């Protein structure tokens, strides 16, 4: 009886996600890898899947992919993180796994979506204990430049970051600093 | 409204339709062919860009069509936007993100006056404030959903025991779930409605259990994690409730989870002065009526041991008369009315069905 009580959909869900993770690990094809990673990242949008994604250590999978050379893999992985990092447990996990640094690295990507996801992820990861890292001076400086971008999506996002997550002093400090340095990280291609 | 130059109204790369992916493994194939793309909160928007609208002066029809999915706040043609010959591009701003989601899903790739529409989110039309709100809404939604998760699971487990033999409630249930998921973006969640049953994840796999919801449908449901849950849940209920019928009697039935969900406020859109075609208004009205009927039908008096049969009569509304003495007399009249209406059925003899069920306190019947 107790077995029948179990939710067949939920069981199927875990199995399905497990199949995706397995395929990701065993496949030789880069194309399949990208597709599966995109699948997982999209599943990470729905809080219903969080428990399973944690069981399957998909968070580690995403974090590992951030340092890949392949732009697409990085884009999907940081998109996945952006989708699941609001959940308290996931957030704590990412912070404990030192996930902030690789996300900050994504800010210098030339891929627009990667940068967008990275900015949002940094916002969502900002907590009293992580604030120092997520709103470090180079990050704020980067946001200042993004806020001047012609890309409205990016500039909006950067403005929210500067207004809601940084103190006026931080912004001022970054502004002074960027006056002196002409070279910065290039803006993402549009 | 499009101010060219600063990226708004200009052609954005993410609006170019990507090629469909045709190399997916069988088990990962969805219902519809799709490109490989990851959706995040940044890509979503209340703004929808509709390309490929034939230049036949059909804006009214277009807007009417889209208004079926929710109240529209603004709409306009984007004359500057690069478009194929003889087509126009429109921008529609919905009041709610959820409406935009559904509209995009339903209308993308749909034929409209002989031409295929391409519908996509257009977050670059958002103001900074709108972007901020969108991010905040997602934050709220996750906070609510993850604290709800426990309740959700427990309710699902409770559900089959409770309702097994009640057809009507079974059909109500998925809808109720849908409501709770849909109104997730608003934050009127009653914090007192916490669930007493902890969620225990189970990893048991037996070959029997793997024969879960019918292959194809299930797979396709999984392909769109966010949107198709309702239908998936429906199938789950249908497939699950049968074998569980026996257990219904032996287990105590609790009414609380259902009533909790039902009592939750449904977001009402006060679209005053907003464009909303009559068909949408009618649909909306019907939906609201259905909803209040549901509440009246399944409404519970969990504390009273009274046997209730049939729909609950609407209570006499309590009106504030703006005056103490008037209020006092109003409540006197109300009480009197109550007494009369309570005594009448008793004196005129109860239905045979009622008297039969009297001695043991039977579970009340829902109709």
XYZ file of C-alpha atoms in Angstrom:
557
model
C 0.000 0.000 0.000
C 2.654 2.424 0.999
C 4.265 2.067 -2.374
C 1.107 3.072 -4.101
C 1.018 6.147 -1.953
C 4.112 7.446 -3.623
C 3.692 10.016 -6.223
C 4.354 8.387 -9.591
C 4.960 11.698 -11.266
C 7.601 12.652 -8.753
C 9.301 9.312 -8.998
C 9.337 9.655 -12.746
C 10.716 13.113 -12.447
C 13.724 12.007 -10.458
C 14.345 9.143 -12.849
C 14.098 11.411 -15.826
C 16.522 13.910 -14.356
C 18.827 11.053 -13.450
C 18.745 9.925 -17.075
C 19.705 13.414 -18.179
C 22.608 13.602 -15.761
C 23.802 10.179 -16.836
C 23.646 11.076 -20.483
C 25.548 14.258 -19.771
C 28.300 12.295 -18.079
C 28.672 9.487 -20.583
C 28.037 11.160 -23.914
C 30.907 11.882 -26.251
C 28.914 14.273 -28.348
C 29.285 17.936 -27.516
C 25.936 18.650 -29.096
C 24.174 16.200 -26.819
C 26.008 17.663 -23.849
C 24.784 21.130 -24.686
C 21.236 19.941 -25.189
C 21.179 18.044 -21.921
C 22.704 20.933 -20.027
C 20.049 23.231 -21.478
C 17.419 20.731 -20.390
C 18.745 20.630 -16.862
C 19.038 24.408 -16.702
C 15.425 24.750 -17.779
C 14.339 22.223 -15.187
C 16.151 24.374 -12.663
C 13.581 27.085 -13.297
C 10.863 25.159 -11.503
C 11.187 24.931 -7.709
C 9.481 21.532 -7.842
C 12.711 20.089 -9.193
C 15.106 21.594 -6.671
C 15.101 18.654 -4.328
C 15.908 16.253 -7.148
C 18.515 18.486 -8.689
C 20.258 18.633 -5.338
C 20.097 14.871 -4.931
C 21.667 14.472 -8.337
C 24.288 17.106 -7.571
C 23.332 19.149 -10.566
C 24.481 22.261 -8.704
C 28.027 20.936 -8.803
C 27.559 20.092 -12.433
C 26.550 23.678 -13.212
C 29.416 25.093 -11.180
C 31.914 22.832 -12.935
C 30.688 23.913 -16.342
C 31.321 27.577 -15.542
C 35.007 27.081 -16.154
C 34.598 25.317 -19.489
C 36.006 26.850 -22.637
C 32.850 26.220 -24.585
C 30.768 29.420 -24.482
C 27.486 27.603 -24.882
C 28.109 25.295 -21.966
C 28.994 28.276 -19.794
C 25.871 30.135 -20.902
C 23.584 27.234 -20.053
C 25.315 26.472 -16.768
C 25.136 30.029 -15.477
C 21.533 30.170 -16.700
C 20.820 27.101 -14.611
C 22.453 28.665 -11.575
C 20.490 31.843 -12.134
C 17.312 29.776 -12.171
C 17.901 27.913 -8.937
C 20.046 30.200 -6.808
C 17.139 31.977 -5.103
C 16.248 28.940 -3.073
C 17.776 29.169 0.378
C 19.323 25.706 0.372
C 20.723 26.125 -3.124
C 22.068 29.552 -2.278
C 23.866 28.261 0.796
C 25.274 25.409 -1.211
C 26.613 27.652 -3.972
C 28.155 30.039 -1.473
C 29.759 27.195 0.439
C 31.152 25.749 -2.789
C 32.801 29.070 -3.587
C 30.524 29.612 -6.535
C 30.675 33.391 -6.505
C 34.125 33.693 -8.059
C 33.371 31.724 -11.250
C 30.090 33.621 -11.616
C 31.971 36.910 -11.419
C 34.281 35.611 -14.130
C 31.249 35.191 -16.362
C 30.787 38.967 -16.313
C 33.626 39.275 -18.795
C 32.061 36.850 -21.239
C 31.283 38.077 -24.720
C 27.986 36.223 -24.653
C 25.106 38.496 -23.717
C 23.010 35.823 -22.019
C 25.954 34.631 -19.952
C 26.523 38.153 -18.670
C 22.832 38.711 -17.963
C 22.528 35.482 -16.019
C 25.719 36.211 -14.122
C 24.502 39.666 -13.032
C 21.180 38.270 -11.859
C 22.867 35.369 -10.101
C 25.135 37.778 -8.242
C 22.103 39.794 -7.125
C 20.312 36.705 -5.922
C 23.408 35.407 -4.151
C 23.916 38.643 -2.248
C 23.458 38.000 1.446
C 24.937 39.726 4.470
C 27.722 37.134 4.560
C 28.394 37.164 0.825
C 27.909 40.862 0.169
C 31.568 41.614 0.318
C 32.275 39.146 -2.434
C 29.293 39.759 -4.698
C 29.645 43.529 -4.611
C 33.420 43.708 -4.645
C 34.905 46.795 -6.220
C 35.694 45.257 -9.633
C 32.125 43.970 -9.831
C 30.661 47.380 -9.061
C 32.946 48.924 -11.614
C 31.796 46.418 -14.162
C 28.167 47.215 -13.372
C 28.868 50.906 -13.845
C 30.031 50.215 -17.354
C 27.128 47.895 -18.046
C 24.731 50.581 -16.859
C 25.951 52.763 -19.727
C 25.538 50.013 -22.263
C 23.322 50.589 -25.283
C 21.818 47.212 -24.576
C 18.746 48.152 -22.600
C 18.330 44.768 -20.944
C 21.871 44.857 -19.636
C 21.778 48.502 -18.572
C 18.490 48.004 -16.717
C 19.871 45.037 -14.893
C 23.100 46.823 -13.996
C 21.155 49.836 -12.734
C 19.072 47.634 -10.472
C 22.277 46.063 -9.208
C 23.862 49.432 -8.456
C 20.753 50.931 -6.876
C 19.560 47.975 -4.838
C 22.624 45.981 -3.956
C 25.423 48.508 -3.630
C 25.790 51.386 -1.209
C 26.227 54.901 -2.673
C 29.753 54.878 -1.258
C 30.632 51.720 -3.151
C 29.318 53.210 -6.374
C 31.178 56.428 -5.774
C 34.405 54.577 -5.097
C 34.029 52.536 -8.253
C 33.217 55.636 -10.247
C 36.395 57.353 -9.086
C 38.415 54.304 -9.867
C 37.063 53.898 -13.372
C 37.935 57.514 -14.126
C 41.569 56.623 -13.849
C 41.562 53.422 -15.791
C 40.677 53.720 -19.421
C 40.787 50.046 -20.215
C 38.071 47.846 -18.891
C 36.581 44.504 -19.633
C 34.987 44.608 -23.071
C 31.216 44.797 -23.245
C 29.454 41.714 -24.477
C 28.801 41.561 -28.165
C 25.234 42.239 -29.074
C 7.009 54.774 -27.578
C 9.966 53.117 -29.176
C 12.908 55.397 -28.800
C 15.386 54.256 -31.360
C 19.039 54.641 -30.677
C 19.381 53.213 -27.218
C 18.720 49.677 -28.133
C 14.978 49.927 -27.756
C 13.104 49.306 -30.921
C 16.301 48.193 -32.527
C 16.622 44.669 -33.679
C 17.801 42.444 -30.892
C 19.730 39.310 -31.507
C 17.691 37.228 -29.168
C 14.606 37.893 -31.267
C 16.005 36.178 -34.269
C 14.398 32.796 -34.292
C 16.908 30.051 -33.656
C 16.938 26.940 -35.711
C 14.999 24.036 -34.362
C 17.069 21.304 -32.819
C 16.561 18.037 -34.677
C 19.216 15.920 -33.051
C 17.624 15.315 -29.677
C 17.652 11.877 -28.197
C 14.227 10.277 -28.335
C 13.530 10.532 -24.633
C 14.264 14.226 -24.643
C 11.919 15.074 -27.448
C 9.097 17.374 -26.539
C 5.685 17.756 -28.055
C 6.791 20.553 -30.305
C 10.115 21.033 -32.029
C 12.209 23.551 -30.181
C 15.545 25.243 -30.314
C 18.129 24.627 -27.620
C 17.725 27.543 -25.283
C 17.774 28.192 -21.567
C 15.078 30.427 -20.171
C 15.855 32.568 -17.186
C 14.026 35.400 -15.515
C 16.037 37.796 -17.688
C 14.498 36.503 -20.865
C 10.941 36.687 -19.666
C 8.891 39.802 -19.781
C 5.415 41.197 -19.632
C 6.206 42.684 -23.021
C 5.619 40.506 -26.020
C 6.901 41.283 -29.453
C 4.715 39.922 -32.206
C 6.334 39.624 -35.582
C 4.835 38.467 -38.836
C 1.469 40.140 -38.459
C 0.084 40.628 -41.979
C -0.217 44.303 -42.869
C -3.969 44.160 -43.294
C -5.019 46.532 -40.558
C -5.786 43.703 -38.175
C -4.471 45.268 -35.002
C -7.861 45.077 -33.327
C -8.199 41.380 -34.069
C -4.653 40.750 -32.937
C -5.153 42.499 -29.646
C -8.454 40.741 -29.090
C -6.798 37.421 -29.712
C -4.041 38.153 -27.221
C -6.405 39.568 -24.653
C -7.853 36.081 -24.290
C -4.817 35.235 -22.190
C -5.013 38.123 -19.757
C -5.513 41.818 -19.367
C -3.418 43.928 -21.689
C -1.952 47.102 -20.343
C -0.598 48.657 -23.506
C -0.225 47.814 -27.132
C 1.160 49.527 -30.164
C 2.578 48.929 -33.567
C 6.328 49.233 -33.944
C 6.635 51.007 -37.255
C 10.370 51.365 -36.981
C 11.045 47.753 -36.242
C 12.571 45.826 -39.139
C 9.903 43.572 -40.549
C 9.448 41.347 -43.520
C 7.614 42.795 -46.436
C 3.849 43.136 -45.969
C 4.062 42.313 -42.308
C 3.959 44.448 -39.204
C 5.459 44.153 -35.768
C 3.448 44.811 -32.630
C 4.302 45.214 -29.005
C 1.858 44.092 -26.357
C 2.358 44.651 -22.671
C 0.409 42.413 -20.362
C -0.525 43.281 -16.850
C 0.881 40.024 -15.556
C 3.885 37.996 -16.494
C 1.866 34.810 -16.291
C -0.511 36.063 -18.985
C 2.412 36.883 -21.218
C 3.806 33.398 -20.696
C 0.599 31.723 -21.684
C 0.001 34.057 -24.602
C 3.485 33.399 -25.918
C 3.081 29.678 -25.627
C -0.321 29.667 -27.278
C 0.273 32.208 -30.002
C 3.834 31.579 -31.112
C 3.930 29.844 -34.474
C 0.198 30.223 -34.785
C -1.389 31.145 -38.052
C -3.033 34.535 -38.033
C -4.777 35.851 -41.124
C -2.736 33.546 -43.251
C 0.635 34.294 -41.772
C 2.650 32.585 -39.052
C 3.184 34.732 -35.985
C 6.490 34.793 -34.209
C 5.956 35.785 -30.617
C 8.800 36.456 -28.222
C 9.421 38.198 -24.944
C 10.739 41.719 -25.310
C 12.427 42.586 -22.018
C 14.362 45.416 -23.629
C 11.197 47.504 -23.503
C 11.062 47.290 -19.732
C 11.902 50.275 -17.619
C 14.438 49.866 -14.839
C 11.563 49.735 -12.389
C 9.815 47.007 -14.339
C 12.984 44.962 -14.470
C 13.355 45.422 -10.743
C 9.817 44.279 -10.111
C 10.246 41.279 -12.327
C 13.310 40.186 -10.357
C 11.499 40.807 -7.083
C 8.498 38.800 -8.228
C 10.706 35.866 -9.010
C 12.248 36.189 -5.561
C 8.839 36.191 -3.931
C 7.683 33.315 -6.037
C 10.638 31.147 -5.067
C 10.335 32.068 -1.410
C 6.709 31.080 -1.476
C 7.132 28.001 -3.602
C 9.948 26.574 -1.534
C 8.108 27.115 1.717
C 5.010 25.678 0.073
C 6.770 22.676 -1.225
C 6.231 20.826 1.988
C 2.554 21.602 1.964
C 2.237 20.706 -1.655
C 3.700 17.250 -1.238
C 1.755 16.492 1.861
C -1.430 17.542 0.193
C -0.767 15.301 -2.750
C -0.219 12.361 -0.472
C -3.336 13.139 1.486
C -5.396 13.751 -1.553
C -6.045 10.243 -2.875
C -7.164 8.938 0.504
C -9.509 11.729 0.998
C -11.259 12.041 -2.269
C -11.104 8.653 -3.798
C -14.811 8.182 -4.222
C -15.725 11.765 -4.812
C -15.851 12.366 -8.465
C -16.617 15.984 -8.342
C -13.890 16.917 -6.043
C -11.451 15.023 -8.115
C -12.214 17.196 -11.052
C -11.947 20.273 -8.970
C -8.630 19.358 -7.570
C -6.268 19.889 -10.479
C -7.881 23.201 -11.076
C -7.266 24.190 -7.531
C -3.653 23.263 -7.882
C -3.507 25.286 -10.998
C -4.824 28.273 -9.179
C -2.279 27.970 -6.464
C 0.492 27.767 -8.987
C -0.817 30.539 -11.098
C -1.306 33.049 -8.400
C 2.156 32.339 -7.204
C 3.502 35.585 -8.506
C 1.365 37.546 -6.133
C 2.208 37.347 -2.520
C -1.087 37.061 -0.715
C -0.196 33.815 0.932
C -1.478 33.267 4.379
C 1.524 32.383 6.513
C -0.650 30.672 9.088
C -1.433 27.978 6.580
C 1.688 25.998 7.285
C 1.645 22.364 6.768
C 1.987 19.942 9.612
C 3.220 17.045 7.486
C 6.920 17.070 6.721
C 8.001 16.105 3.250
C 9.942 12.866 3.149
C 11.632 12.389 -0.162
C 11.564 8.786 -1.185
C 14.042 7.164 -3.458
C 12.523 3.715 -3.588
C 12.303 2.343 -7.036
C 10.457 -0.807 -7.774
C 9.738 -2.005 -11.238
C 6.078 -1.618 -10.492
C 6.387 2.032 -9.750
C 8.216 2.844 -12.870
C 5.135 2.106 -14.879
C 4.028 5.615 -14.286
C 1.924 7.941 -16.369
C 1.561 6.756 -19.873
C 4.841 7.118 -21.679
C 4.362 9.690 -24.369
C 2.254 12.127 -22.556
C 4.525 12.001 -19.593
C 7.615 12.703 -21.575
C 6.160 15.639 -23.300
C 5.008 17.009 -20.036
C 8.481 16.780 -18.698
C 9.896 18.667 -21.588
C 8.330 21.919 -20.448
C 8.868 21.800 -16.779
C 7.110 24.937 -15.915
C 4.000 25.093 -17.948
C 2.612 21.662 -18.366
C 2.477 20.652 -14.766
C -1.235 20.992 -14.572
C -1.981 18.514 -17.243
C 0.581 16.172 -15.840
C -1.007 16.374 -12.467
C -4.385 15.724 -13.938
C -3.201 12.529 -15.453
C -1.582 11.631 -12.227
C -4.813 11.949 -10.366
C -6.701 9.949 -12.857
C -4.202 7.181 -12.806
C -3.743 7.198 -9.116
C -7.103 7.526 -7.581
C -8.492 4.226 -8.752
C -6.316 1.727 -6.961
C -6.586 3.774 -3.831
C -10.312 3.642 -3.484
C -10.196 0.919 -0.861
C -8.015 2.844 1.429
C -10.371 5.735 1.469
C -12.663 4.309 4.093
C -10.113 2.986 6.481
C -8.226 6.185 6.852
C -9.454 9.266 8.561
C -10.157 12.016 6.217
C -8.880 15.457 6.801
C -10.368 18.390 5.108
C -7.859 20.993 5.948
C -5.522 21.010 2.943
C -8.311 21.531 0.481
C -9.940 24.290 2.367
C -6.597 25.949 2.890
C -5.987 26.122 -0.762
C -9.455 27.209 -1.608
C -9.516 29.961 0.895
C -6.488 31.502 -0.585
C -7.261 34.662 -2.386
C -7.369 34.536 -6.112
C -5.749 37.545 -7.686
C -8.330 39.765 -9.197
C -7.340 42.075 -11.923
C -8.991 45.365 -11.561
C -8.563 46.292 -15.165
C -10.378 49.558 -14.915
C -9.890 51.644 -17.970
C -7.834 48.898 -19.525
C -8.514 47.228 -22.760
C -10.325 43.990 -22.241
C -12.604 42.670 -24.904
C -16.011 41.434 -23.974
C -15.146 37.787 -24.517
C -12.372 38.043 -21.967
C -14.626 39.821 -19.565
C -17.224 37.125 -19.896
C -14.655 34.413 -19.431
C -13.276 36.156 -16.420
C -16.728 36.551 -14.935
C -17.481 32.908 -15.522
C -14.216 31.881 -13.950
C -14.941 33.950 -10.871
C -18.434 32.567 -10.605
C -17.173 29.021 -10.900
C -14.626 29.694 -8.270
C -17.063 31.079 -5.775
C -19.355 28.156 -6.507
C -16.544 25.797 -5.731
C -15.910 27.456 -2.455
C -19.568 27.315 -1.604
C -19.771 23.654 -2.580
C -16.757 22.366 -0.801
C -16.789 24.892 1.980
C -16.194 23.242 5.303
C -17.242 23.721 8.847
C -14.575 21.553 10.272
C -15.394 22.379 13.870
C -19.080 21.542 13.788
C -20.229 17.959 13.827
C -23.298 18.887 11.866
C -24.109 16.797 8.845
C -24.121 18.949 5.792
C -25.676 17.905 2.571
C -25.759 19.952 -0.543
C -24.345 23.306 -1.427
C -24.025 25.814 1.325
C -26.368 28.710 1.098
C -24.714 32.063 0.827
C -24.623 33.872 4.095
C -26.450 37.083 4.502
C -23.826 39.720 3.883
C -22.935 41.859 6.823
C -23.386 45.434 5.865
C -21.879 48.269 7.761
C -24.590 50.864 8.182
C -22.231 53.589 9.374
C -24.157 53.953 12.586
C -24.048 51.964 15.806
C -27.747 51.841 16.418
C -28.482 50.968 12.817
C -25.861 48.228 12.977
C -27.410 46.846 16.139
C -30.840 46.647 14.640
C -29.428 45.186 11.451
C -27.750 42.399 13.374
C -30.981 41.798 15.316
C -32.841 41.386 12.062
C -30.133 39.103 10.742
C -30.289 36.910 13.823
C -34.031 36.731 13.589
C -33.779 35.719 9.968
C -31.252 33.081 10.888
C -33.519 31.631 13.565
C -36.442 31.487 11.206
C -34.494 29.824 8.463
C -33.020 27.302 10.866
C -36.316 26.345 12.484
C -38.309 26.029 9.325
C -36.717 22.888 7.915
C -36.896 21.167 11.291
C -40.574 21.712 11.791
C -41.476 20.803 8.272
C -39.792 17.466 8.697
C -36.377 16.564 7.442
C -35.632 14.575 4.402
C -35.575 10.814 5.009
C -31.970 10.716 3.965
C -31.073 13.063 6.749
C -32.738 11.151 9.542
C -31.129 7.938 8.461
C -27.706 9.304 8.756
C -28.251 10.749 12.139
C -27.067 8.297 14.818
C -23.421 7.766 13.848
C -21.834 10.977 12.780
C -21.137 10.290 9.180
C -18.726 12.113 7.001
C -20.619 14.794 5.245
C -21.228 14.392 1.612
C -19.940 16.778 -0.931
C -21.990 17.372 -3.989
